[in-house]
Short mmCIF file of C-alpha atoms (C1' of nucleotides) in Angstrom, two decimals:
data_model
loop_
_atom_site.label_atom_id
_atom_site.label_comp_id
_atom_site.label_asym_id
_atom_site.label_seq_id
_atom_site.Cartn_x
_atom_site.Cartn_y
_atom_site.Cartn_z
CA MET A 41 -31.88 51.27 0.08
CA THR A 42 -33.49 48.96 3.18
CA LYS A 43 -30.49 46.92 4.97
CA VAL A 44 -30.65 43.10 4.05
CA THR A 45 -31.81 40.92 7.28
CA LYS A 46 -32.17 37.52 6.77
CA ASP A 47 -35.96 37.28 6.61
CA GLU A 48 -36.52 40.15 3.86
CA LEU A 49 -34.18 37.58 1.24
CA GLY A 50 -35.77 36.01 -1.18
CA LYS A 51 -36.79 32.18 -1.34
CA ARG A 52 -34.38 31.15 -3.70
CA GLU A 53 -31.74 32.60 -1.39
CA ARG A 54 -32.90 31.07 2.28
CA ASN A 55 -33.25 28.08 0.65
CA LYS A 56 -29.04 27.65 -0.05
CA LEU A 57 -28.83 28.82 3.77
CA ASP A 58 -30.49 27.32 4.68
CA LYS A 59 -29.03 23.85 2.60
CA ARG A 60 -25.54 25.05 3.39
CA GLU A 61 -25.80 24.94 7.30
CA ARG A 62 -27.79 22.11 6.92
CA ILE A 63 -24.23 20.57 4.67
CA ARG A 64 -22.11 22.57 7.25
CA ASP A 65 -23.59 20.43 10.32
CA ALA A 66 -23.48 17.39 8.75
CA ALA A 67 -20.99 17.45 7.92
CA TRP A 68 -19.47 18.93 10.79
CA SER A 69 -21.18 16.39 13.31
CA LEU A 70 -19.99 12.98 11.73
CA PHE A 71 -16.39 14.48 11.39
CA THR A 72 -16.30 14.41 14.87
CA ARG A 73 -17.79 11.52 15.66
CA GLN A 74 -15.86 9.49 13.05
CA GLY A 75 -12.97 11.04 11.62
CA PHE A 76 -13.06 12.89 7.68
CA GLU A 77 -11.25 10.08 6.30
CA ALA A 78 -13.46 7.99 7.85
CA THR A 79 -16.65 9.81 6.08
CA THR A 80 -18.14 9.30 3.48
CA THR A 81 -20.24 12.50 1.28
CA LYS A 82 -22.73 10.32 0.40
CA GLN A 83 -23.32 9.85 4.95
CA VAL A 84 -23.10 13.99 4.98
CA ALA A 85 -25.76 14.17 2.68
CA GLN A 86 -27.80 12.20 3.60
CA GLU A 87 -27.44 13.68 7.61
CA ALA A 88 -28.17 17.29 5.46
CA GLY A 89 -31.14 15.62 3.74
CA VAL A 90 -29.63 16.85 0.66
CA ALA A 91 -29.34 15.05 -2.78
CA LYS A 92 -25.24 13.72 -2.76
CA GLY A 93 -24.62 15.71 -5.72
CA THR A 94 -26.17 19.03 -4.28
CA LEU A 95 -23.11 19.22 -1.71
CA PHE A 96 -21.61 19.36 -4.46
CA LEU A 97 -23.24 22.53 -5.33
CA TYR A 98 -21.37 23.91 -1.98
CA ALA A 99 -18.37 21.96 -1.87
CA LYS A 100 -15.79 22.18 -4.97
CA ASP A 101 -14.36 18.90 -3.20
CA LYS A 102 -14.23 16.85 0.60
CA PRO A 103 -11.65 18.41 1.37
CA ASP A 104 -13.49 22.09 0.61
CA LEU A 105 -16.08 20.95 3.50
CA LEU A 106 -13.71 21.22 5.79
CA PHE A 107 -13.14 24.90 4.71
CA LEU A 108 -16.31 24.54 4.89
CA VAL A 109 -16.82 23.88 8.58
CA PHE A 110 -14.30 25.44 9.87
CA HIS A 111 -14.74 29.15 8.52
CA ASP A 112 -16.77 29.79 11.76
CA ARG A 113 -14.20 28.42 14.04
CA LEU A 114 -11.05 30.16 12.69
CA ALA A 115 -13.27 33.57 12.16
CA THR A 116 -14.60 33.83 16.18
CA ALA A 117 -11.13 32.07 18.37
CA VAL A 118 -9.37 34.99 16.43
CA ASP A 119 -11.62 37.65 16.73
CA GLU A 120 -12.10 36.63 20.59
CA GLY A 121 -8.31 36.01 21.03
CA PHE A 122 -9.16 39.86 19.19
CA ALA A 123 -11.28 41.85 21.60
CA SER A 124 -9.39 39.59 24.68
CA MET A 125 -6.29 40.70 24.19
CA PRO A 126 -4.36 43.44 26.72
CA GLY A 127 -3.93 47.09 24.54
CA ARG A 128 -0.21 47.45 26.62
CA ALA A 129 1.11 44.21 27.09
CA PRO A 130 4.92 43.44 25.53
CA LEU A 131 4.48 42.28 21.76
CA ILE A 132 5.11 38.48 22.60
CA ASP A 133 2.42 38.40 25.07
CA GLN A 134 0.04 39.37 23.29
CA LEU A 135 0.51 37.41 20.48
CA MET A 136 0.75 34.14 22.71
CA HIS A 137 -2.95 35.37 23.49
CA LEU A 138 -3.49 35.11 20.08
CA PHE A 139 -2.33 32.73 19.51
CA ARG A 140 -2.85 30.43 22.22
CA ARG A 141 -6.91 31.01 21.90
CA ILE A 142 -5.95 30.07 18.11
CA PHE A 143 -3.80 26.21 19.34
CA GLU A 144 -6.96 25.78 22.16
CA MET A 145 -9.72 25.69 19.18
CA TYR A 146 -7.51 23.58 17.40
CA ALA A 147 -6.56 20.94 20.58
CA GLU A 148 -10.62 20.40 20.52
CA HIS A 149 -10.73 17.91 18.00
CA PRO A 150 -7.19 17.47 16.30
CA GLU A 151 -7.70 14.83 14.52
CA VAL A 152 -9.98 16.87 12.06
CA ALA A 153 -7.38 20.13 12.55
CA SER A 154 -4.96 18.14 11.21
CA ALA A 155 -7.15 17.02 7.99
CA PHE A 156 -8.34 21.18 7.39
CA VAL A 157 -3.81 22.87 8.36
CA SER A 158 -2.84 20.12 5.84
CA ALA A 159 -5.12 19.99 3.03
CA LEU A 160 -4.75 24.08 3.19
CA PRO A 161 -1.22 24.09 0.99
CA GLY A 162 -2.56 25.21 -2.60
CA ALA A 163 -6.49 24.19 -1.65
CA GLU A 164 -9.32 24.92 -4.55
CA GLY A 165 -13.00 26.67 -3.83
CA PRO A 166 -15.11 28.64 -2.81
CA ASN A 167 -14.89 28.24 0.62
CA ALA A 168 -10.91 27.91 0.88
CA MET A 169 -11.24 30.73 -0.72
CA ALA A 170 -12.81 32.54 1.81
CA VAL A 171 -10.47 30.42 4.68
CA HIS A 172 -7.60 32.40 2.14
CA GLY A 173 -9.54 35.86 3.04
CA LEU A 174 -9.46 35.63 6.78
CA THR A 175 -6.14 34.62 6.62
CA LEU A 176 -5.14 37.41 4.66
CA ALA A 177 -6.91 39.25 7.30
CA PHE A 178 -5.51 38.39 9.67
CA VAL A 179 -2.26 38.61 8.75
CA THR A 180 -3.70 42.32 8.06
CA ARG A 181 -4.44 42.88 12.25
CA VAL A 182 -0.90 40.76 13.31
CA GLY A 183 0.50 44.06 11.05
CA GLY A 184 -1.62 46.18 12.86
CA LEU A 185 -0.44 45.27 16.47
CA ILE A 186 3.02 45.64 14.71
CA THR A 187 1.80 49.72 14.09
CA GLU A 188 0.73 50.05 17.79
CA ALA A 189 4.42 48.46 18.96
CA GLN A 190 5.78 51.27 17.34
CA GLN A 191 3.49 53.91 17.69
CA ARG A 192 4.93 52.27 21.58
CA GLY A 193 8.84 52.78 21.20
CA ASP A 194 8.50 49.04 21.31
CA VAL A 195 9.69 47.35 18.13
CA SER A 196 11.90 49.67 15.97
CA ASP A 197 10.54 51.96 12.44
CA GLU A 198 12.43 49.99 10.75
CA VAL A 199 10.18 46.94 10.78
CA PRO A 200 7.98 46.99 8.45
CA PRO A 201 4.96 45.81 10.10
CA GLN A 202 3.31 44.17 7.05
CA LEU A 203 6.14 41.63 6.25
CA ALA A 204 6.66 40.97 10.19
CA GLY A 205 3.61 39.94 10.39
CA ALA A 206 3.48 37.69 7.02
CA ASN A 207 7.10 36.45 8.84
CA ILE A 208 5.00 35.86 12.02
CA PHE A 209 2.63 33.64 10.30
CA ALA A 210 4.46 31.80 8.43
CA LEU A 211 6.53 30.83 11.72
CA TYR A 212 2.18 30.35 13.11
CA PHE A 213 1.89 27.84 10.85
CA GLY A 214 4.93 25.48 11.11
CA ALA A 215 3.63 25.45 15.24
CA LEU A 216 1.13 24.51 13.72
CA LEU A 217 1.44 21.93 11.27
CA GLY A 218 4.58 20.38 13.45
CA TRP A 219 1.75 21.01 16.90
CA LEU A 220 -0.76 18.84 14.93
CA ASN A 221 1.14 16.70 13.30
CA GLY A 222 3.87 15.28 16.10
CA MET A 223 0.92 15.84 18.02
CA ALA A 224 1.98 16.96 21.64
CA SER A 225 0.69 19.05 24.55
CA LEU A 226 -1.13 22.19 23.77
CA GLU A 227 1.17 23.66 26.56
CA VAL A 228 4.70 22.17 25.07
CA ALA A 229 2.80 23.55 20.69
CA LEU A 230 2.59 26.74 23.09
CA GLU A 231 5.36 27.31 25.03
CA ASN A 232 8.06 25.35 23.73
CA MET A 233 8.21 25.73 20.73
CA LEU A 234 6.10 28.57 19.31
CA ARG A 235 6.93 30.99 21.38
CA PRO A 236 10.32 30.45 21.43
CA SER A 237 10.40 31.13 17.48
CA LEU A 238 8.53 33.82 17.24
CA GLU A 239 11.14 34.86 20.68
CA LEU A 240 13.49 34.49 18.67
CA GLN A 241 11.73 37.14 15.56
CA ILE A 242 10.92 39.16 17.80
CA ARG A 243 14.51 40.01 18.96
CA GLY A 244 15.50 41.84 15.69
CA PHE A 245 11.94 44.01 15.89
CA ARG A 246 14.04 45.54 19.34
CA PRO A 247 14.78 49.90 18.09
CA MET B 149 33.00 -7.40 6.03
CA THR B 150 33.25 -6.31 2.52
CA LYS B 151 31.41 -3.37 0.71
CA VAL B 152 28.32 -4.45 -0.86
CA THR B 153 28.22 -2.74 -4.37
CA LYS B 154 24.74 -2.76 -6.57
CA ASP B 155 26.22 -6.07 -8.14
CA GLU B 156 26.89 -7.57 -5.08
CA LEU B 157 22.93 -8.21 -4.28
CA GLY B 158 21.02 -11.44 -3.94
CA LYS B 159 18.05 -11.23 -6.86
CA ARG B 160 15.76 -10.58 -4.67
CA GLU B 161 16.87 -6.79 -3.20
CA ARG B 162 18.19 -6.85 -7.13
CA ASN B 163 14.65 -6.49 -8.17
CA LYS B 164 13.51 -4.86 -5.73
CA LEU B 165 15.72 -1.66 -6.80
CA ASP B 166 14.99 -1.44 -9.97
CA LYS B 167 10.70 -1.83 -10.44
CA ARG B 168 11.98 0.84 -7.38
CA GLU B 169 13.76 2.85 -9.83
CA ARG B 170 11.19 1.84 -12.74
CA ILE B 171 8.63 3.10 -11.31
CA ARG B 172 9.50 6.15 -9.98
CA ASP B 173 11.06 7.46 -13.32
CA ALA B 174 7.59 6.30 -15.03
CA ALA B 175 5.61 8.21 -12.66
CA TRP B 176 8.62 11.30 -12.98
CA SER B 177 7.67 10.96 -16.82
CA LEU B 178 4.36 11.04 -17.39
CA PHE B 179 3.55 13.54 -13.79
CA THR B 180 5.83 15.77 -15.67
CA ARG B 181 3.87 14.55 -18.88
CA GLN B 182 0.36 15.48 -17.82
CA GLY B 183 0.66 16.42 -14.98
CA PHE B 184 -0.06 15.13 -11.29
CA GLU B 185 -3.73 15.01 -11.31
CA ALA B 186 -4.10 14.18 -14.89
CA THR B 187 -1.68 10.73 -14.89
CA THR B 188 -4.39 7.15 -13.03
CA THR B 189 -1.79 5.07 -10.87
CA LYS B 190 -2.55 2.34 -13.60
CA GLN B 191 -1.19 5.12 -16.17
CA VAL B 192 2.67 4.75 -14.14
CA ALA B 193 2.48 0.59 -13.84
CA GLN B 194 1.81 -0.10 -17.32
CA GLU B 195 4.87 2.35 -17.88
CA ALA B 196 6.87 1.25 -15.27
CA GLY B 197 6.01 -2.73 -16.93
CA VAL B 198 3.99 -3.96 -13.10
CA ALA B 199 0.88 -4.70 -11.96
CA LYS B 200 -1.23 -1.86 -9.97
CA GLY B 201 -1.40 -3.84 -6.54
CA THR B 202 2.61 -3.24 -6.59
CA LEU B 203 2.41 0.10 -6.64
CA PHE B 204 1.67 -0.13 -4.14
CA LEU B 205 4.09 -1.96 -2.45
CA TYR B 206 6.78 0.81 -2.85
CA ALA B 207 4.73 4.37 -2.56
CA LYS B 208 1.86 3.72 0.01
CA ASP B 209 -0.80 6.09 -2.20
CA LYS B 210 -0.59 8.66 -5.03
CA PRO B 211 0.89 10.79 -3.20
CA ASP B 212 3.60 8.92 -1.85
CA LEU B 213 4.67 8.86 -5.02
CA LEU B 214 5.22 12.20 -5.28
CA PHE B 215 7.44 11.94 -2.89
CA LEU B 216 9.34 8.98 -4.12
CA VAL B 217 10.53 10.94 -6.86
CA PHE B 218 11.22 13.69 -5.54
CA HIS B 219 13.69 12.47 -2.58
CA ASP B 220 16.19 12.44 -5.33
CA ARG B 221 16.48 15.57 -6.45
CA LEU B 222 15.80 16.98 -4.06
CA ALA B 223 18.77 15.80 -2.07
CA THR B 224 20.66 16.91 -4.65
CA ALA B 225 19.46 20.48 -5.28
CA VAL B 226 20.52 20.79 -1.18
CA ASP B 227 23.99 18.84 -1.45
CA GLU B 228 24.94 20.53 -5.04
CA GLY B 229 23.78 23.33 -2.98
CA PHE B 230 25.59 23.71 0.30
CA ALA B 231 28.87 22.67 -1.67
CA SER B 232 28.85 25.06 -4.42
CA MET B 233 28.19 27.57 -0.99
CA PRO B 234 31.35 30.63 0.03
CA GLY B 235 31.98 29.76 2.66
CA ARG B 236 32.80 33.46 4.86
CA ALA B 237 29.85 35.01 3.27
CA PRO B 238 26.99 36.75 5.03
CA LEU B 239 24.86 34.42 6.09
CA ILE B 240 22.24 35.98 4.50
CA ASP B 241 23.67 35.63 1.03
CA GLN B 242 24.81 31.78 1.81
CA LEU B 243 20.96 31.81 2.68
CA MET B 244 19.99 32.89 -0.24
CA HIS B 245 22.38 30.68 -2.69
CA LEU B 246 21.16 27.96 -0.56
CA PHE B 247 17.74 28.86 -1.48
CA ARG B 248 17.73 29.69 -5.04
CA ARG B 249 19.09 26.30 -5.91
CA ILE B 250 16.49 24.83 -4.85
CA PHE B 251 14.09 27.81 -5.59
CA GLU B 252 15.64 26.31 -9.13
CA MET B 253 14.80 22.80 -8.93
CA TYR B 254 11.11 23.48 -8.20
CA ALA B 255 10.63 26.24 -10.87
CA GLU B 256 11.07 23.00 -13.76
CA HIS B 257 8.00 21.91 -13.67
CA PRO B 258 6.27 23.62 -10.88
CA GLU B 259 2.91 21.81 -11.52
CA VAL B 260 4.40 18.87 -10.11
CA ALA B 261 5.82 20.73 -7.30
CA SER B 262 2.90 22.10 -6.47
CA ALA B 263 1.15 19.23 -5.86
CA PHE B 264 4.55 17.94 -3.43
CA VAL B 265 4.39 20.62 -1.69
CA SER B 266 1.25 20.91 -1.34
CA ALA B 267 0.57 17.02 -0.46
CA LEU B 268 3.83 17.32 2.27
CA PRO B 269 1.58 19.09 5.54
CA GLY B 270 0.89 15.24 7.69
CA ALA B 271 1.56 12.73 4.49
CA GLU B 272 2.40 8.70 5.77
CA GLY B 273 3.99 6.46 4.09
CA PRO B 274 7.88 5.43 3.22
CA ASN B 275 8.68 7.80 1.24
CA ALA B 276 6.76 10.41 2.28
CA MET B 277 9.35 9.87 5.97
CA ALA B 278 11.91 9.38 3.69
CA VAL B 279 11.83 13.15 2.37
CA HIS B 280 11.09 14.19 5.75
CA GLY B 281 14.57 12.82 7.15
CA LEU B 282 15.89 14.53 4.18
CA THR B 283 13.97 17.79 5.73
CA LEU B 284 14.83 17.28 9.25
CA ALA B 285 18.88 16.63 7.87
CA PHE B 286 18.32 19.62 6.02
CA VAL B 287 17.07 21.96 8.47
CA THR B 288 20.33 20.91 11.51
CA ARG B 289 22.71 22.08 8.14
CA VAL B 290 21.42 25.18 8.71
CA GLY B 291 21.69 25.57 11.94
CA GLY B 292 25.06 24.84 11.47
CA LEU B 293 25.48 27.60 9.80
CA ILE B 294 24.44 29.79 12.68
CA THR B 295 27.43 27.95 14.11
CA GLU B 296 29.91 29.11 12.00
CA ALA B 297 28.11 32.67 11.78
CA GLN B 298 28.89 32.95 15.95
CA GLN B 299 32.58 31.62 15.40
CA ARG B 300 32.32 34.14 12.50
CA GLY B 301 31.10 36.90 14.89
CA ASP B 302 28.70 37.90 12.37
CA VAL B 303 25.75 36.07 14.66
CA SER B 304 24.99 36.60 19.36
CA ASP B 305 26.18 34.21 21.03
CA GLU B 306 22.24 34.16 22.30
CA VAL B 307 20.49 33.12 19.50
CA PRO B 308 20.15 29.10 18.99
CA PRO B 309 21.39 27.56 16.50
CA GLN B 310 18.42 24.78 15.84
CA LEU B 311 16.40 26.56 16.47
CA ALA B 312 17.45 29.61 14.07
CA GLY B 313 17.50 26.55 11.68
CA ALA B 314 13.79 25.94 12.21
CA ASN B 315 12.45 29.11 12.26
CA ILE B 316 14.32 29.88 8.81
CA PHE B 317 12.76 26.20 7.31
CA ALA B 318 9.24 28.25 8.49
CA LEU B 319 10.18 31.21 6.73
CA TYR B 320 11.26 29.13 3.14
CA PHE B 321 8.46 27.21 3.66
CA GLY B 322 6.00 29.95 3.53
CA ALA B 323 7.66 31.50 0.73
CA LEU B 324 7.54 27.97 -1.42
CA LEU B 325 3.76 27.89 -0.75
CA GLY B 326 2.75 31.19 -1.58
CA TRP B 327 5.60 30.83 -5.02
CA LEU B 328 4.15 27.68 -6.07
CA ASN B 329 0.26 28.24 -5.31
CA GLY B 330 -0.10 32.42 -6.28
CA MET B 331 2.49 31.92 -9.38
CA ALA B 332 4.86 34.81 -9.21
CA SER B 333 8.30 34.26 -10.81
CA LEU B 334 10.76 32.30 -10.30
CA GLU B 335 13.01 36.07 -9.38
CA VAL B 336 10.47 38.29 -7.79
CA ALA B 337 9.77 34.99 -4.81
CA LEU B 338 13.29 35.22 -4.49
CA GLU B 339 14.16 38.96 -3.82
CA ASN B 340 10.52 39.99 -2.99
CA MET B 341 8.99 37.49 -1.30
CA LEU B 342 11.83 35.07 0.42
CA ARG B 343 14.81 37.73 0.98
CA PRO B 344 12.96 40.66 2.64
CA SER B 345 11.45 38.37 4.94
CA LEU B 346 14.63 36.63 5.75
CA GLU B 347 17.03 38.85 6.61
CA LEU B 348 14.19 41.07 9.11
CA GLN B 349 14.37 37.26 10.92
CA ILE B 350 17.99 38.11 10.34
CA ARG B 351 18.34 41.07 12.30
CA GLY B 352 16.94 39.66 15.56
CA PHE B 353 20.37 37.40 15.05
CA ARG B 354 22.70 40.45 15.24
CA PRO B 355 25.01 40.41 18.38
"C1'" DT C 105 -52.07 33.68 -13.75
"C1'" DT C 106 -49.62 32.24 -16.82
"C1'" DC C 107 -46.15 31.15 -19.16
"C1'" DA C 108 -40.96 30.45 -20.06
"C1'" DA C 109 -36.28 31.94 -18.40
"C1'" DA C 110 -33.07 30.91 -14.47
"C1'" DA C 111 -31.25 28.50 -10.71
"C1'" DA C 112 -31.32 24.44 -7.78
"C1'" DC C 113 -31.31 19.98 -7.30
"C1'" DT C 114 -31.83 14.99 -8.12
"C1'" DG C 115 -29.11 10.69 -8.66
"C1'" DA C 116 -27.67 7.44 -11.45
"C1'" DC C 117 -23.08 6.79 -13.37
"C1'" DC C 118 -18.18 6.28 -13.80
"C1'" DA C 119 -13.07 6.19 -13.69
"C1'" DC C 120 -10.27 6.18 -9.88
"C1'" DG C 121 -7.32 4.86 -5.97
"C1'" DG C 122 -6.43 1.58 -3.60
"C1'" DT C 123 -6.94 -3.46 -1.70
"C1'" DC C 124 -6.60 -8.84 -1.26
"C1'" DA C 125 -6.45 -13.27 -2.10
"C1'" DT C 126 -3.86 -16.00 -5.31
"C1'" DA C 127 0.43 -16.40 -7.50
"C1'" DA C 128 4.75 -17.11 -9.28
"C1'" DT C 129 9.54 -16.32 -7.52
"C1'" DC C 130 12.95 -16.37 -4.87
"C1'" DT C 131 16.63 -18.51 -0.77
"C1'" DG C 132 18.55 -21.28 2.54
"C1'" DT C 133 19.38 -26.77 2.95
"C1'" DC C 134 19.57 -30.94 2.90
"C1'" DG D 43 18.76 -31.13 -7.94
"C1'" DA D 44 14.62 -30.96 -4.87
"C1'" DC D 45 11.96 -28.90 -1.42
"C1'" DA D 46 9.64 -26.02 2.39
"C1'" DG D 47 9.56 -21.82 3.49
"C1'" DA D 48 9.80 -16.25 2.84
"C1'" DT D 49 9.40 -13.13 0.26
"C1'" DT D 50 7.82 -10.64 -3.85
"C1'" DA D 51 4.10 -9.95 -7.86
"C1'" DT D 52 -0.47 -9.81 -9.39
"C1'" DG D 53 -4.97 -7.90 -10.76
"C1'" DA D 54 -9.97 -9.05 -10.69
"C1'" DC D 55 -12.75 -6.09 -7.00
"C1'" DC D 56 -14.56 -2.97 -4.43
"C1'" DG D 57 -16.30 2.10 -2.38
"C1'" DT D 58 -15.48 6.72 -2.37
"C1'" DG D 59 -15.61 11.42 -5.18
"C1'" DG D 60 -17.37 13.91 -8.10
"C1'" DT D 61 -20.05 14.38 -12.56
"C1'" DC D 62 -23.59 15.98 -15.32
"C1'" DA D 63 -28.20 15.39 -18.39
"C1'" DG D 64 -32.90 15.78 -17.03
"C1'" DT D 65 -35.83 17.15 -13.58
"C1'" DT D 66 -37.89 20.88 -9.95
"C1'" DT D 67 -38.38 25.14 -7.86
"C1'" DT D 68 -38.00 30.12 -8.21
"C1'" DT D 69 -38.78 34.87 -10.22
"C1'" DG D 70 -40.25 38.36 -12.31
"C1'" DA D 71 -43.02 40.42 -16.35
"C1'" DA D 72 -47.03 40.17 -18.48
#
DNA sequence: TTCAAAAACTGACCACGGTCATAATCTGTC
DNA sequence: GACAGATTATGACCGTGGTCAGTTTTTGAA
């Protein structure tokens, strides 16, 4: 069984991937230039060089285009955040490092980010599912940080790592919503909202 | 300066209140019968006995109708929850009592509730603002519970009550989203998701 | 190469949410 | 009661998101 690389695919699969990319890039370009609401699906189709109906073969609806464009950006931010994370720093510093990287990604285009985050609850469609998968993996990885902290002796063994990961995610998501809708500055959101919130949660992790 | 009761109002104000109620009731009736998506604004207008344009004098857009119908229901659930709350019970029991009352309210019509909660982030319009006000008041009252627990000696004085209230709200909101979209049972959502989450947060409140 | 079945694409079409110029109604004043 | 000004109500109208019957492209088998 040989590894399948991009140019070994059949014409069908290659065309699909190409179109997917073109749609993603067209959507991103228009959303950042005009905003999400002001962009019509017709425009996205035109800029991507496909018919309007084709758009909805690659995204269930207009919000699903947001998930298409943010999936890779989010995945990259998360991966970079974990990759550059200090291994032996206190848990709060690790978390803040991670979330700072993610917040910075959103801060590049706050209006589009706000539309994305607001559309997340209850979203359906293939790209929404992909983002949901990212989220689950993320919560699991945060849970892994808790486990590591337990091995270091920084966190009590009584704390269930996955539950702790889920709580931390809920607090992060709350801070994210508050930030993007209230439009505070990045630093204020991180240091005055998210950090105290996480610190109060982590108090309960102490052995 | 006499207290202004309903029938002392001018004809204008009375008509406005009447229409508002008719719109609220028509929307609620249709949403519960057909679901939010399946209900058209035209139907709501007809059932309320107003023109379609009039609808949008009382709600900024279709989601804002959800906020119109849920505002009173939510306020009632919250008030009842606080009113019937055991005064000297442990904090976790007080919170669970409160949230149980709220979850039960949502459980009466889970589909409509799901649309409501999903529409909350980033919502605009007069009714959305009213619900937002409810939320702020709610967080403050939860903060008050923390203060009371501190006076009882159950919670450390180092815990900022308002921050604690905000954290608890974020965890509640996360559990609510997970419940309404994952469609677990009410009991599972309350006992297996929300309670452990709150308990893990409250660990950090101990003196 | 040929062909038939499957998969992907298309754009005319439609129902809906939301707007706005106009009409109707209310209010306080004389 | 009569009026002017202010507020509220109306529904024809419009642009949009989303659909789907019909068309084109790809595939693998013969």
